[in-house]
């Protein structure tokens, strides 16, 4: 079983920055993709960014150039650096890890960007 715990959310003014962290623990063998998703009120959950075990990153068009996903394998942690935040980035951000056989989610962390 795999557990994911996010941290780093909070309230920030437009133009500000936050860094989210997601610590992955448990039976992590075989993880091939880690990702950050978000869900705003009344909207569907969407992929924000993902990174493969080989280090290839993928971003939603809305965050390209502003957000950066990275990972620290020694700490089993994946990060999401978010810069130039705007109110449209307000959402619950959740971490996901998946292998060929399973997919696991964290509990989510709230990010609120005030105008």
GROMACS .gro file of N, CA and C in nm, residues 3-5 7 19 21-26 28 31 34 70-79 95:
model
   75
    3UNK      N    1   0.115   0.545   0.050
    3UNK     CA    2   0.055   0.663   0.112
    3UNK      C    3   0.120   0.788   0.055
    4UNK      N    4   0.040   0.889   0.032
    4UNK     CA    5   0.088   1.018  -0.017
    4UNK      C    6   0.038   1.127   0.076
    5UNK      N    7   0.128   1.213   0.119
    5UNK     CA    8   0.092   1.322   0.209
    5UNK      C    9   0.142   1.453   0.150
    7UNK      N   10   0.173   1.878   0.143
    7UNK     CA   11   0.186   1.994   0.230
    7UNK      C   12   0.225   2.114   0.146
   19UNK      N   13   0.522   2.650  -0.282
   19UNK     CA   14   0.579   2.522  -0.320
   19UNK      C   15   0.506   2.411  -0.247
   21UNK      N   16   0.462   2.007  -0.158
   21UNK     CA   17   0.543   1.886  -0.143
   21UNK      C   18   0.451   1.767  -0.127
   22UNK      N   19   0.495   1.653  -0.176
   22UNK     CA   20   0.420   1.529  -0.162
   22UNK      C   21   0.518   1.417  -0.129
   23UNK      N   22   0.507   1.367  -0.007
   23UNK     CA   23   0.593   1.257   0.036
   23UNK      C   24   0.520   1.125   0.010
   24UNK      N   25   0.588   1.037  -0.059
   24UNK     CA   26   0.532   0.906  -0.094
   24UNK      C   27   0.599   0.800  -0.007
   25UNK      N   28   0.521   0.717   0.057
   25UNK     CA   29   0.577   0.612   0.141
   25UNK      C   30   0.501   0.481   0.118
   26UNK      N   31   0.560   0.374   0.168
   26UNK     CA   32   0.497   0.244   0.151
   26UNK      C   33   0.563   0.164   0.041
   28UNK      N   34   0.654   0.154  -0.272
   28UNK     CA   35   0.669   0.248  -0.383
   28UNK      C   36   0.738   0.188  -0.503
   31UNK      N   37   0.668   0.264  -0.919
   31UNK     CA   38   0.604   0.391  -0.955
   31UNK      C   39   0.666   0.442  -1.084
   34UNK      N   40   0.448   1.035  -1.134
   34UNK     CA   41   0.397   1.113  -1.021
   34UNK      C   42   0.337   1.241  -1.078
   70UNK      N   43   0.916   1.874  -0.984
   70UNK     CA   44   1.046   1.811  -0.966
   70UNK      C   45   1.033   1.701  -0.862
   71UNK      N   46   1.137   1.623  -0.850
   71UNK     CA   47   1.131   1.514  -0.753
   71UNK      C   48   1.268   1.495  -0.689
   72UNK      N   49   1.265   1.445  -0.566
   72UNK     CA   50   1.386   1.409  -0.493
   72UNK      C   51   1.371   1.261  -0.459
   73UNK      N   52   1.436   1.177  -0.536
   73UNK     CA   53   1.419   1.033  -0.516
   73UNK      C   54   1.468   0.987  -0.379
   74UNK      N   55   1.571   1.051  -0.329
   74UNK     CA   56   1.626   1.011  -0.198
   74UNK      C   57   1.524   1.036  -0.087
   75UNK      N   58   1.439   1.137  -0.106
   75UNK     CA   59   1.339   1.171  -0.006
   75UNK      C   60   1.201   1.120  -0.043
   76UNK      N   61   1.190   1.050  -0.157
   76UNK     CA   62   1.060   1.002  -0.204
   76UNK      C   63   0.958   1.115  -0.207
   77UNK      N   64   1.001   1.229  -0.255
   77UNK     CA   65   0.918   1.349  -0.252
   77UNK      C   66   0.909   1.409  -0.392
   78UNK      N   67   0.790   1.453  -0.426
   78UNK     CA   68   0.771   1.528  -0.550
   78UNK      C   69   0.722   1.668  -0.513
   79UNK      N   70   0.771   1.766  -0.585
   79UNK     CA   71   0.741   1.906  -0.554
   79UNK      C   72   0.668   1.971  -0.671
   95UNK      N   73  -0.190   1.511  -0.496
   95UNK     CA   74  -0.076   1.438  -0.550
   95UNK      C   75  -0.121   1.298  -0.589
   0.00000   0.00000   0.00000
